[in-house]
Amino acid sequence: PSGAKYLVFGSYWSGIKLFQIDPATGKPSSASPTIYSLAQRPAPDAEEGAGITYHDGYYYLFVSWDQCCAGISSTYRIMDGRSQSVTGPYVDPSGTSMMNSGGMEVQGSDEGMIGPGSSSIFTGGGQSYLVYHYYDAFDSGDPWVQVRPLVWTSSGWPVTGAPLVPVPDSPVPLG
């Protein structure tokens, strides 16, 4: 909300990190060179594809857990936690830190949609959307993009609505 710029990134092997960006150069800020650790799971970690969105006083960290890119054998799923500070700590609804394997599942496999992950949040017109890829169990495991509205519960946690079909005019495979 202040306009500061950050880069959130993560590795399958070493957790999710964040650092401030100098908006003039696009490089790490020399005024604030700290690299923050936001989320971590036991080795081999299996956590990546991070993104942060701000909603109603909280920063929400979305990450992809488990195995991607194995077609219908993928176990990817989208998890999140929230914090009142962009630098964390991020916790799930039970208060478990994402630095200690915490996280709430926002979107998992569902009715032939296998391994959702690598999500992004798009907000426009007062509505937030979760955009991600998945593998279609009914179409030879082909990769697709899906868009679902995010609905914010009274306790402030995001849940997904029904997928938007078609997106935008008809489904378009990634591969």
CSV table of N, CA and C in Angstrom, one decimal:
chain,number,residue,atom,x,y,z
A,1,PRO,N,0.8,-1.2,0.0
A,1,PRO,CA,0.0,0.0,0.0
A,1,PRO,C,0.8,1.3,0.0
A,2,SER,N,2.1,1.2,0.5
A,2,SER,CA,2.9,2.4,0.6
A,2,SER,C,3.6,2.7,-0.8
A,3,GLY,N,3.5,1.7,-1.7
A,3,GLY,CA,4.2,1.9,-3.0
A,3,GLY,C,5.5,1.3,-3.1
A,4,ALA,N,6.1,0.8,-2.0
A,4,ALA,CA,7.4,0.2,-2.0
A,4,ALA,C,7.3,-1.1,-2.9
A,5,LYS,N,8.4,-1.4,-3.5
A,5,LYS,CA,8.5,-2.5,-4.4
A,5,LYS,C,9.3,-3.6,-3.8
A,6,TYR,N,8.8,-4.9,-4.0
A,6,TYR,CA,9.5,-6.0,-3.4
A,6,TYR,C,9.5,-7.1,-4.5
A,7,LEU,N,10.5,-8.0,-4.4
A,7,LEU,CA,10.5,-9.2,-5.2
A,7,LEU,C,10.4,-10.4,-4.2
A,8,VAL,N,9.4,-11.2,-4.5
A,8,VAL,CA,9.2,-12.5,-3.7
A,8,VAL,C,9.6,-13.6,-4.7
A,9,PHE,N,10.4,-14.5,-4.2
A,9,PHE,CA,10.9,-15.6,-5.1
A,9,PHE,C,11.1,-16.8,-4.2
A,10,GLY,N,11.3,-17.9,-4.8
A,10,GLY,CA,11.5,-19.1,-4.0
A,10,GLY,C,12.0,-20.3,-4.9
A,11,SER,N,12.6,-21.1,-4.1
A,11,SER,CA,13.2,-22.3,-4.7
A,11,SER,C,12.7,-23.5,-4.1
A,12,TYR,N,12.5,-24.5,-5.0
A,12,TYR,CA,12.1,-25.8,-4.5
A,12,TYR,C,12.9,-26.3,-3.4
A,13,TRP,N,14.2,-25.8,-3.3
A,13,TRP,CA,15.1,-26.4,-2.3
A,13,TRP,C,15.4,-25.5,-1.1
A,14,SER,N,15.1,-24.2,-1.2
A,14,SER,CA,15.5,-23.4,0.0
A,14,SER,C,14.4,-22.4,0.5
A,15,GLY,N,13.2,-22.6,0.2
A,15,GLY,CA,12.1,-21.8,0.7
A,15,GLY,C,11.9,-20.5,0.0
A,16,ILE,N,11.0,-19.7,0.5
A,16,ILE,CA,10.5,-18.5,-0.1
A,16,ILE,C,11.2,-17.3,0.5
A,17,LYS,N,11.7,-16.4,-0.3
A,17,LYS,CA,12.5,-15.3,0.1
A,17,LYS,C,11.8,-14.0,-0.4
A,18,LEU,N,12.2,-12.8,0.2
A,18,LEU,CA,11.7,-11.5,-0.3
A,18,LEU,C,12.8,-10.5,0.0
A,19,PHE,N,13.0,-9.6,-1.0
A,19,PHE,CA,13.8,-8.4,-0.7
A,19,PHE,C,13.2,-7.2,-1.4
A,20,GLN,N,13.6,-6.0,-0.9
A,20,GLN,CA,13.1,-4.8,-1.4
A,20,GLN,C,13.8,-4.4,-2.7
A,21,ILE,N,13.1,-3.8,-3.7
A,21,ILE,CA,13.7,-3.4,-5.0
A,21,ILE,C,13.8,-1.9,-5.0
A,22,ASP,N,14.8,-1.4,-5.6
A,22,ASP,CA,15.0,0.0,-5.8
A,22,ASP,C,14.2,0.3,-7.1
A,23,PRO,N,13.1,1.1,-7.0
A,23,PRO,CA,12.2,1.3,-8.1
A,23,PRO,C,12.9,2.1,-9.3
A,24,ALA,N,14.0,2.8,-9.0
A,24,ALA,CA,14.7,3.5,-10.0
A,24,ALA,C,15.5,2.6,-10.9
A,25,THR,N,16.1,1.5,-10.3
A,25,THR,CA,17.0,0.7,-11.0
A,25,THR,C,16.5,-0.7,-11.3
A,26,GLY,N,15.5,-1.1,-10.5
A,26,GLY,CA,14.9,-2.5,-10.6
A,26,GLY,C,15.8,-3.5,-10.0
A,27,LYS,N,16.9,-3.1,-9.3
A,27,LYS,CA,17.8,-4.0,-8.6
A,27,LYS,C,17.5,-4.0,-7.1
A,28,PRO,N,18.1,-4.9,-6.4
A,28,PRO,CA,17.9,-4.9,-4.9
A,28,PRO,C,18.3,-3.6,-4.3
A,29,SER,N,17.5,-3.1,-3.4
A,29,SER,CA,17.7,-1.8,-2.7
A,29,SER,C,18.9,-1.9,-1.8
A,30,SER,N,19.8,-0.9,-2.0
A,30,SER,CA,21.0,-0.8,-1.2
A,30,SER,C,20.6,-0.2,0.2
A,31,ALA,N,19.5,0.6,0.2
A,31,ALA,CA,19.0,1.2,1.4
A,31,ALA,C,18.4,0.2,2.4
A,32,SER,N,17.9,-0.9,1.8
A,32,SER,CA,17.3,-2.0,2.6
A,32,SER,C,17.7,-3.3,2.0
A,33,PRO,N,19.0,-3.8,2.3
A,33,PRO,CA,19.5,-5.0,1.6
A,33,PRO,C,19.1,-6.3,2.3
A,34,THR,N,18.2,-6.3,3.3
A,34,THR,CA,17.8,-7.5,4.0
A,34,THR,C,17.1,-8.5,3.0
A,35,ILE,N,17.5,-9.7,3.1
A,35,ILE,CA,16.7,-10.8,2.4
A,35,ILE,C,15.9,-11.5,3.5
A,36,TYR,N,14.6,-11.5,3.4
A,36,TYR,CA,13.7,-12.1,4.4
A,36,TYR,C,13.3,-13.5,4.0
A,37,SER,N,13.3,-14.4,4.9
A,37,SER,CA,12.8,-15.7,4.7
A,37,SER,C,11.3,-15.7,5.1
A,38,LEU,N,10.4,-16.1,4.2
A,38,LEU,CA,9.0,-16.1,4.5
A,38,LEU,C,8.4,-17.4,4.7
A,39,ALA,N,8.9,-18.5,4.0
A,39,ALA,CA,8.2,-19.8,4.2
A,39,ALA,C,9.3,-20.9,3.9
A,40,GLN,N,9.2,-22.0,4.6
A,40,GLN,CA,10.1,-23.0,4.5
A,40,GLN,C,9.5,-24.4,4.9
A,41,ARG,N,9.8,-25.4,4.2
A,41,ARG,CA,9.4,-26.8,4.6
A,41,ARG,C,10.6,-27.6,4.7
A,42,PRO,N,10.5,-28.8,5.4
A,42,PRO,CA,11.7,-29.6,5.5
A,42,PRO,C,12.2,-30.1,4.1
A,43,ALA,N,13.5,-30.3,4.0
A,43,ALA,CA,14.1,-30.7,2.8
A,43,ALA,C,13.4,-31.9,2.3
A,44,PRO,N,13.1,-32.0,1.0
A,44,PRO,CA,13.6,-31.1,-0.1
A,44,PRO,C,12.8,-29.9,-0.3
A,45,ASP,N,12.0,-29.5,0.7
A,45,ASP,CA,11.2,-28.2,0.7
A,45,ASP,C,10.0,-28.3,-0.2
A,46,ALA,N,10.1,-28.5,-1.5
A,46,ALA,CA,8.9,-28.6,-2.4
A,46,ALA,C,8.0,-27.5,-2.2
A,47,GLU,N,8.5,-26.3,-2.3
A,47,GLU,CA,7.7,-25.0,-2.1
A,47,GLU,C,8.3,-24.0,-3.0
A,48,GLU,N,7.5,-23.4,-3.9
A,48,GLU,CA,8.0,-22.5,-4.9
A,48,GLU,C,6.9,-21.7,-5.5
A,49,GLY,N,7.1,-20.9,-6.5
A,49,GLY,CA,6.1,-20.2,-7.2
A,49,GLY,C,5.3,-19.2,-6.4
A,50,ALA,N,6.0,-18.3,-5.7
A,50,ALA,CA,5.4,-17.4,-4.7
A,50,ALA,C,4.9,-16.2,-5.3
A,51,GLY,N,3.8,-15.6,-4.7
A,51,GLY,CA,3.3,-14.4,-5.0
A,51,GLY,C,2.6,-13.8,-3.8
A,52,ILE,N,2.6,-12.4,-3.7
A,52,ILE,CA,1.9,-11.8,-2.6
A,52,ILE,C,0.9,-10.8,-3.1
A,53,THR,N,-0.2,-10.8,-2.4
A,53,THR,CA,-1.3,-9.8,-2.7
A,53,THR,C,-1.7,-9.1,-1.4
A,54,TYR,N,-2.2,-7.9,-1.4
A,54,TYR,CA,-2.7,-7.2,-0.2
A,54,TYR,C,-4.2,-7.1,-0.2
A,55,HIS,N,-4.8,-7.4,0.9
A,55,HIS,CA,-6.2,-7.4,1.0
A,55,HIS,C,-6.6,-7.0,2.4
A,56,ASP,N,-7.3,-5.9,2.6
A,56,ASP,CA,-8.0,-5.6,3.9
A,56,ASP,C,-7.1,-5.6,5.1
A,57,GLY,N,-5.9,-5.0,5.0
A,57,GLY,CA,-5.0,-5.0,6.1
A,57,GLY,C,-4.0,-6.1,6.2
A,58,TYR,N,-4.0,-7.1,5.3
A,58,TYR,CA,-3.1,-8.2,5.4
A,58,TYR,C,-2.4,-8.4,4.0
A,59,TYR,N,-1.2,-8.9,4.1
A,59,TYR,CA,-0.5,-9.4,3.0
A,59,TYR,C,-0.7,-10.9,2.9
A,60,TYR,N,-1.0,-11.5,1.8
A,60,TYR,CA,-1.3,-12.9,1.6
A,60,TYR,C,-0.2,-13.5,0.7
A,61,LEU,N,0.5,-14.4,1.2
A,61,LEU,CA,1.6,-15.1,0.5
A,61,LEU,C,1.0,-16.4,-0.1
A,62,PHE,N,1.0,-16.5,-1.4
A,62,PHE,CA,0.5,-17.7,-2.1
A,62,PHE,C,1.8,-18.5,-2.6
A,63,VAL,N,1.8,-19.8,-2.4
A,63,VAL,CA,2.9,-20.6,-2.8
A,63,VAL,C,2.4,-21.9,-3.4
A,64,SER,N,3.2,-22.6,-4.2
A,64,SER,CA,2.9,-23.9,-4.7
A,64,SER,C,3.7,-24.9,-3.9
A,65,TRP,N,3.0,-25.9,-3.4
A,65,TRP,CA,3.6,-27.0,-2.7
A,65,TRP,C,3.7,-28.3,-3.5
A,66,ASP,N,4.6,-29.1,-3.2
A,66,ASP,CA,4.8,-30.5,-3.7
A,66,ASP,C,5.3,-30.5,-5.2
A,67,GLN,N,4.9,-31.6,-5.9
A,67,GLN,CA,5.5,-31.9,-7.2
A,67,GLN,C,4.8,-31.4,-8.4
A,68,CYS,N,5.5,-30.6,-9.2
A,68,CYS,CA,4.9,-30.1,-10.5
A,68,CYS,C,5.4,-30.9,-11.6
A,69,CYS,N,4.8,-30.6,-12.8
A,69,CYS,CA,5.3,-31.0,-14.1
A,69,CYS,C,5.5,-32.4,-14.3
A,70,ALA,N,4.6,-33.2,-13.7
A,70,ALA,CA,4.5,-34.7,-13.9
A,70,ALA,C,3.2,-35.1,-14.5
A,71,GLY,N,2.5,-34.1,-15.2
A,71,GLY,CA,1.2,-34.4,-15.8
A,71,GLY,C,0.2,-34.8,-14.7
A,72,ILE,N,-0.6,-35.9,-15.0
A,72,ILE,CA,-1.6,-36.2,-14.0
A,72,ILE,C,-1.0,-36.9,-12.8
A,73,SER,N,0.3,-37.1,-12.7
A,73,SER,CA,1.0,-37.6,-11.5
A,73,SER,C,1.4,-36.4,-10.6
A,74,SER,N,1.2,-35.2,-11.1
A,74,SER,CA,1.6,-34.0,-10.3
A,74,SER,C,0.8,-34.0,-9.0
A,75,THR,N,1.5,-33.5,-7.9
A,75,THR,CA,0.8,-33.3,-6.6
A,75,THR,C,0.8,-31.9,-6.2
A,76,TYR,N,1.1,-31.0,-7.1
A,76,TYR,CA,1.1,-29.5,-6.8
A,76,TYR,C,-0.2,-29.1,-6.2
A,77,ARG,N,-0.2,-28.1,-5.3
A,77,ARG,CA,-1.4,-27.5,-4.8
A,77,ARG,C,-1.0,-26.1,-4.3
A,78,ILE,N,-2.0,-25.2,-4.2
A,78,ILE,CA,-1.7,-23.8,-3.9
A,78,ILE,C,-2.1,-23.6,-2.4
A,79,MET,N,-1.1,-23.0,-1.7
A,79,MET,CA,-1.3,-22.8,-0.2
A,79,MET,C,-1.1,-21.3,0.0
A,80,ASP,N,-1.6,-20.8,1.2
A,80,ASP,CA,-1.3,-19.4,1.5
A,80,ASP,C,-1.2,-19.3,3.0
A,81,GLY,N,-0.7,-18.1,3.4
A,81,GLY,CA,-0.7,-17.6,4.8
A,81,GLY,C,-0.8,-16.1,4.7
A,82,ARG,N,-0.9,-15.5,5.8
A,82,ARG,CA,-1.1,-14.0,5.8
A,82,ARG,C,-0.2,-13.4,6.9
A,83,SER,N,0.0,-12.1,6.8
A,83,SER,CA,0.8,-11.3,7.7
A,83,SER,C,0.4,-9.8,7.6
A,84,GLN,N,0.5,-9.1,8.7
A,84,GLN,CA,0.3,-7.7,8.7
A,84,GLN,C,1.4,-6.9,8.1
A,85,SER,N,2.6,-7.6,7.9
A,85,SER,CA,3.8,-6.9,7.3
A,85,SER,C,4.2,-7.7,6.1
A,86,VAL,N,4.6,-7.0,5.1
A,86,VAL,CA,5.0,-7.7,3.9
A,86,VAL,C,6.2,-8.6,4.1
A,87,THR,N,7.0,-8.3,5.2
A,87,THR,CA,8.2,-9.1,5.5
A,87,THR,C,7.9,-10.3,6.4
A,88,GLY,N,6.7,-10.5,6.8
A,88,GLY,CA,6.3,-11.6,7.6
A,88,GLY,C,6.2,-11.2,9.1
A,89,PRO,N,6.0,-12.2,9.9
A,89,PRO,CA,5.8,-13.6,9.6
A,89,PRO,C,4.4,-13.9,9.0
A,90,TYR,N,4.4,-14.9,8.2
A,90,TYR,CA,3.1,-15.4,7.5
A,90,TYR,C,2.7,-16.6,8.3
A,91,VAL,N,1.4,-16.6,8.6
A,91,VAL,CA,0.8,-17.8,9.4
A,91,VAL,C,-0.5,-18.2,8.7
A,92,ASP,N,-0.9,-19.5,9.0
A,92,ASP,CA,-2.1,-20.0,8.5
A,92,ASP,C,-3.2,-19.8,9.5
A,93,PRO,N,-4.5,-20.2,9.2
A,93,PRO,CA,-5.6,-19.9,10.2
A,93,PRO,C,-5.4,-20.4,11.6
A,94,SER,N,-4.6,-21.5,11.7
A,94,SER,CA,-4.4,-22.0,13.1
A,94,SER,C,-3.2,-21.3,13.8
A,95,GLY,N,-2.5,-20.4,13.1
A,95,GLY,CA,-1.4,-19.7,13.7
A,95,GLY,C,-0.1,-20.3,13.4
A,96,THR,N,0.0,-21.4,12.6
A,96,THR,CA,1.3,-22.0,12.3
A,96,THR,C,2.0,-21.2,11.3
A,97,SER,N,3.3,-20.9,11.6
A,97,SER,CA,4.1,-20.1,10.7
A,97,SER,C,4.4,-20.8,9.4
A,98,MET,N,4.5,-20.1,8.4
A,98,MET,CA,4.9,-20.7,7.1
A,98,MET,C,6.4,-21.0,7.1
A,99,MET,N,7.1,-20.5,8.1
A,99,MET,CA,8.5,-20.9,8.2
A,99,MET,C,8.6,-22.3,8.9
A,100,ASN,N,7.5,-22.8,9.4
A,100,ASN,CA,7.4,-24.1,10.0
A,100,ASN,C,6.4,-25.0,9.4
A,101,SER,N,6.4,-25.0,8.0
A,101,SER,CA,5.5,-25.8,7.2
A,101,SER,C,4.0,-25.4,7.3
A,102,GLY,N,3.7,-24.2,7.8
A,102,GLY,CA,2.3,-23.8,7.9
A,102,GLY,C,1.8,-23.4,6.5
A,103,GLY,N,0.5,-23.4,6.4
A,103,GLY,CA,-0.1,-22.9,5.2
A,103,GLY,C,-1.5,-23.5,5.1
A,104,MET,N,-2.4,-22.8,4.5
A,104,MET,CA,-3.8,-23.2,4.2
A,104,MET,C,-4.0,-23.5,2.7
A,105,GLU,N,-4.5,-24.7,2.4
A,105,GLU,CA,-4.8,-25.0,1.0
A,105,GLU,C,-5.9,-24.1,0.5
A,106,VAL,N,-5.5,-23.4,-0.6
A,106,VAL,CA,-6.5,-22.6,-1.3
A,106,VAL,C,-7.1,-23.3,-2.5
A,107,GLN,N,-6.2,-24.1,-3.2
A,107,GLN,CA,-6.7,-24.8,-4.3
A,107,GLN,C,-5.9,-26.1,-4.5
A,108,GLY,N,-6.6,-27.2,-4.5
A,108,GLY,CA,-5.9,-28.5,-4.7
A,108,GLY,C,-6.5,-29.1,-5.9
A,109,SER,N,-6.2,-30.4,-6.2
A,109,SER,CA,-6.7,-31.1,-7.4
A,109,SER,C,-8.2,-31.3,-7.2
A,110,ASP,N,-9.0,-31.2,-8.3
A,110,ASP,CA,-10.4,-31.2,-8.2
A,110,ASP,C,-11.1,-31.7,-9.5
A,111,GLU,N,-11.8,-32.8,-9.4
A,111,GLU,CA,-12.6,-33.3,-10.6
A,111,GLU,C,-11.8,-33.3,-11.9
A,112,GLY,N,-10.7,-33.9,-12.0
A,112,GLY,CA,-10.0,-34.1,-13.2
A,112,GLY,C,-9.0,-32.9,-13.4
A,113,MET,N,-9.0,-31.9,-12.6
A,113,MET,CA,-8.0,-30.8,-12.6
A,113,MET,C,-6.9,-31.2,-11.6
A,114,ILE,N,-5.8,-31.6,-12.1
A,114,ILE,CA,-4.7,-32.2,-11.3
A,114,ILE,C,-3.5,-31.2,-11.2
A,115,GLY,N,-3.0,-31.1,-10.0
A,115,GLY,CA,-1.7,-30.4,-9.8
A,115,GLY,C,-1.8,-28.9,-10.0
A,116,PRO,N,-2.8,-28.2,-9.5
A,116,PRO,CA,-2.8,-26.7,-9.7
A,116,PRO,C,-1.7,-26.0,-9.0
A,117,GLY,N,-1.1,-25.1,-9.7
A,117,GLY,CA,0.1,-24.3,-9.1
A,117,GLY,C,0.5,-23.2,-9.9
A,118,SER,N,1.7,-22.6,-9.5
A,118,SER,CA,2.3,-21.5,-10.2
A,118,SER,C,1.3,-20.4,-10.3
A,119,SER,N,0.6,-20.0,-9.2
A,119,SER,CA,-0.5,-19.1,-9.3
A,119,SER,C,-0.1,-17.6,-9.3
A,120,SER,N,-1.0,-16.8,-9.7
A,120,SER,CA,-0.9,-15.4,-9.7
A,120,SER,C,-2.2,-14.9,-9.2
A,121,ILE,N,-2.2,-13.7,-8.6
A,121,ILE,CA,-3.5,-13.0,-8.2
A,121,ILE,C,-3.6,-11.8,-9.1
A,122,PHE,N,-4.8,-11.7,-9.7
A,122,PHE,CA,-5.2,-10.6,-10.5
A,122,PHE,C,-6.4,-9.9,-9.8
A,123,THR,N,-6.3,-8.6,-9.6
A,123,THR,CA,-7.4,-7.9,-9.0
A,123,THR,C,-7.8,-6.7,-10.0
A,124,GLY,N,-9.1,-6.7,-10.3
A,124,GLY,CA,-9.6,-5.7,-11.2
A,124,GLY,C,-11.1,-5.6,-10.9
A,125,GLY,N,-11.6,-4.3,-11.0
A,125,GLY,CA,-13.0,-4.1,-10.8
A,125,GLY,C,-13.6,-4.5,-9.5
A,126,GLY,N,-12.7,-4.4,-8.4
A,126,GLY,CA,-13.1,-4.8,-7.1
A,126,GLY,C,-13.2,-6.3,-6.9
A,127,GLN,N,-12.7,-7.1,-7.8
A,127,GLN,CA,-12.7,-8.6,-7.7
A,127,GLN,C,-11.3,-9.1,-7.8
A,128,SER,N,-10.9,-10.1,-7.0
A,128,SER,CA,-9.6,-10.8,-7.1
A,128,SER,C,-9.9,-12.1,-7.7
A,129,TYR,N,-8.9,-12.5,-8.5
A,129,TYR,CA,-8.9,-13.8,-9.3
A,129,TYR,C,-7.6,-14.6,-9.0
A,130,LEU,N,-7.7,-15.9,-8.9
A,130,LEU,CA,-6.6,-16.8,-8.8
A,130,LEU,C,-6.4,-17.4,-10.2
A,131,VAL,N,-5.2,-17.2,-10.7
A,131,VAL,CA,-4.9,-17.7,-12.1
A,131,VAL,C,-3.8,-18.7,-11.9
A,132,TYR,N,-3.9,-19.9,-12.5
A,132,TYR,CA,-2.9,-20.9,-12.3
A,132,TYR,C,-3.0,-21.9,-13.4
A,133,HIS,N,-2.0,-22.8,-13.5
A,133,HIS,CA,-2.0,-23.9,-14.4
A,133,HIS,C,-2.4,-25.2,-13.7
A,134,TYR,N,-2.8,-26.2,-14.5
A,134,TYR,CA,-3.1,-27.5,-14.0
A,134,TYR,C,-3.0,-28.5,-15.2
A,135,TYR,N,-3.1,-29.8,-14.8
A,135,TYR,CA,-3.1,-30.8,-15.9
A,135,TYR,C,-4.5,-31.5,-15.9
A,136,ASP,N,-5.0,-31.6,-17.1
A,136,ASP,CA,-6.4,-32.1,-17.3
A,136,ASP,C,-6.4,-33.7,-17.5
A,137,ALA,N,-6.9,-34.3,-16.4
A,137,ALA,CA,-7.0,-35.8,-16.4
A,137,ALA,C,-7.9,-36.3,-17.5
A,138,PHE,N,-8.8,-35.5,-18.0
A,138,PHE,CA,-9.7,-36.0,-19.0
A,138,PHE,C,-9.2,-35.7,-20.5
A,139,ASP,N,-8.1,-35.0,-20.6
A,139,ASP,CA,-7.5,-34.6,-21.9
A,139,ASP,C,-6.0,-35.0,-22.0
A,140,SER,N,-5.7,-36.2,-21.8
A,140,SER,CA,-4.4,-36.7,-21.9
A,140,SER,C,-3.3,-36.1,-21.0
A,141,GLY,N,-3.8,-35.4,-19.9
A,141,GLY,CA,-2.9,-34.7,-19.0
A,141,GLY,C,-2.3,-33.4,-19.5
A,142,ASP,N,-3.0,-32.9,-20.6
A,142,ASP,CA,-2.5,-31.6,-21.2
A,142,ASP,C,-2.6,-30.5,-20.1
A,143,PRO,N,-1.6,-29.6,-20.2
A,143,PRO,CA,-1.6,-28.4,-19.3
A,143,PRO,C,-2.6,-27.4,-19.8
A,144,TRP,N,-3.2,-26.7,-18.8
A,144,TRP,CA,-4.2,-25.7,-19.1
A,144,TRP,C,-4.1,-24.6,-18.1
A,145,VAL,N,-4.6,-23.4,-18.4
A,145,VAL,CA,-4.7,-22.3,-17.4
A,145,VAL,C,-6.2,-22.3,-17.0
A,146,GLN,N,-6.3,-22.0,-15.7
A,146,GLN,CA,-7.7,-21.8,-15.1
A,146,GLN,C,-7.7,-20.5,-14.3
A,147,VAL,N,-8.9,-19.9,-14.3
A,147,VAL,CA,-9.1,-18.7,-13.5
A,147,VAL,C,-10.3,-18.9,-12.6
A,148,ARG,N,-10.1,-18.6,-11.3
A,148,ARG,CA,-11.2,-18.7,-10.4
A,148,ARG,C,-11.3,-17.4,-9.6
A,149,PRO,N,-12.5,-16.9,-9.3
A,149,PRO,CA,-12.6,-15.7,-8.4
A,149,PRO,C,-12.2,-16.1,-7.0
A,150,LEU,N,-11.5,-15.2,-6.3
A,150,LEU,CA,-11.2,-15.4,-4.9
A,150,LEU,C,-12.3,-14.7,-4.1
A,151,VAL,N,-12.9,-15.4,-3.2
A,151,VAL,CA,-13.9,-14.9,-2.3
A,151,VAL,C,-13.2,-14.8,-0.9
A,152,TRP,N,-13.4,-13.6,-0.2
A,152,TRP,CA,-12.8,-13.4,1.1
A,152,TRP,C,-13.8,-13.7,2.2
A,153,THR,N,-13.5,-14.7,3.1
A,153,THR,CA,-14.4,-15.1,4.1
A,153,THR,C,-14.5,-13.9,5.2
A,154,SER,N,-15.5,-14.0,6.1
A,154,SER,CA,-15.7,-13.0,7.1
A,154,SER,C,-14.4,-13.0,8.0
A,155,SER,N,-13.7,-14.1,8.1
A,155,SER,CA,-12.5,-14.1,8.9
A,155,SER,C,-11.3,-13.6,8.1
A,156,GLY,N,-11.5,-13.2,6.8
A,156,GLY,CA,-10.4,-12.7,6.0
A,156,GLY,C,-9.5,-13.6,5.3
A,157,TRP,N,-10.0,-14.9,5.1
A,157,TRP,CA,-9.2,-15.9,4.4
A,157,TRP,C,-9.8,-16.1,3.0
A,158,PRO,N,-8.9,-16.2,1.9
A,158,PRO,CA,-9.4,-16.4,0.6
A,158,PRO,C,-9.8,-17.9,0.3
A,159,VAL,N,-10.9,-18.0,-0.4
A,159,VAL,CA,-11.4,-19.3,-0.9
A,159,VAL,C,-11.7,-19.1,-2.4
A,160,THR,N,-11.6,-20.2,-3.1
A,160,THR,CA,-11.9,-20.1,-4.6
A,160,THR,C,-13.3,-20.3,-4.9
A,161,GLY,N,-13.8,-19.6,-5.9
A,161,GLY,CA,-15.1,-19.8,-6.5
A,161,GLY,C,-15.0,-20.8,-7.6
A,162,ALA,N,-16.1,-21.0,-8.3
A,162,ALA,CA,-16.2,-21.9,-9.5
A,162,ALA,C,-15.3,-21.3,-10.6
A,163,PRO,N,-14.7,-22.2,-11.4
A,163,PRO,CA,-13.8,-21.7,-12.5
A,163,PRO,C,-14.6,-20.9,-13.5
A,164,LEU,N,-13.9,-19.9,-14.0
A,164,LEU,CA,-14.5,-19.2,-15.1
A,164,LEU,C,-14.4,-19.9,-16.4
A,165,VAL,N,-15.5,-20.2,-17.1
A,165,VAL,CA,-15.4,-20.9,-18.3
A,165,VAL,C,-16.4,-20.2,-19.3
A,166,PRO,N,-16.0,-19.9,-20.5
A,166,PRO,CA,-14.6,-20.1,-21.0
A,166,PRO,C,-13.7,-18.9,-20.5
A,167,VAL,N,-12.4,-19.1,-20.7
A,167,VAL,CA,-11.4,-18.2,-20.3
A,167,VAL,C,-10.5,-17.9,-21.5
A,168,PRO,N,-10.5,-16.7,-22.0
A,168,PRO,CA,-11.6,-15.7,-22.0
A,168,PRO,C,-12.7,-16.0,-22.9
A,169,ASP,N,-12.4,-16.6,-24.1
A,169,ASP,CA,-13.4,-17.0,-25.1
A,169,ASP,C,-13.6,-18.5,-25.2
A,170,SER,N,-12.5,-19.2,-25.0
A,170,SER,CA,-12.5,-20.6,-25.0
A,170,SER,C,-11.2,-21.1,-24.4
A,171,PRO,N,-11.2,-22.3,-23.8
A,171,PRO,CA,-10.0,-22.8,-23.2
A,171,PRO,C,-8.8,-22.8,-24.2
A,172,VAL,N,-7.7,-22.4,-23.7
A,172,VAL,CA,-6.5,-22.4,-24.6
A,172,VAL,C,-5.4,-23.2,-23.8
A,173,PRO,N,-4.9,-24.3,-24.4
A,173,PRO,CA,-3.9,-25.1,-23.7
A,173,PRO,C,-2.6,-24.4,-23.7
A,174,LEU,N,-1.8,-24.7,-22.7
A,174,LEU,CA,-0.4,-24.1,-22.6
A,174,LEU,C,0.6,-24.7,-23.5
A,175,GLY,N,0.4,-26.0,-23.8
A,175,GLY,CA,1.5,-26.7,-24.5
A,175,GLY,C,1.3,-26.7,-26.0
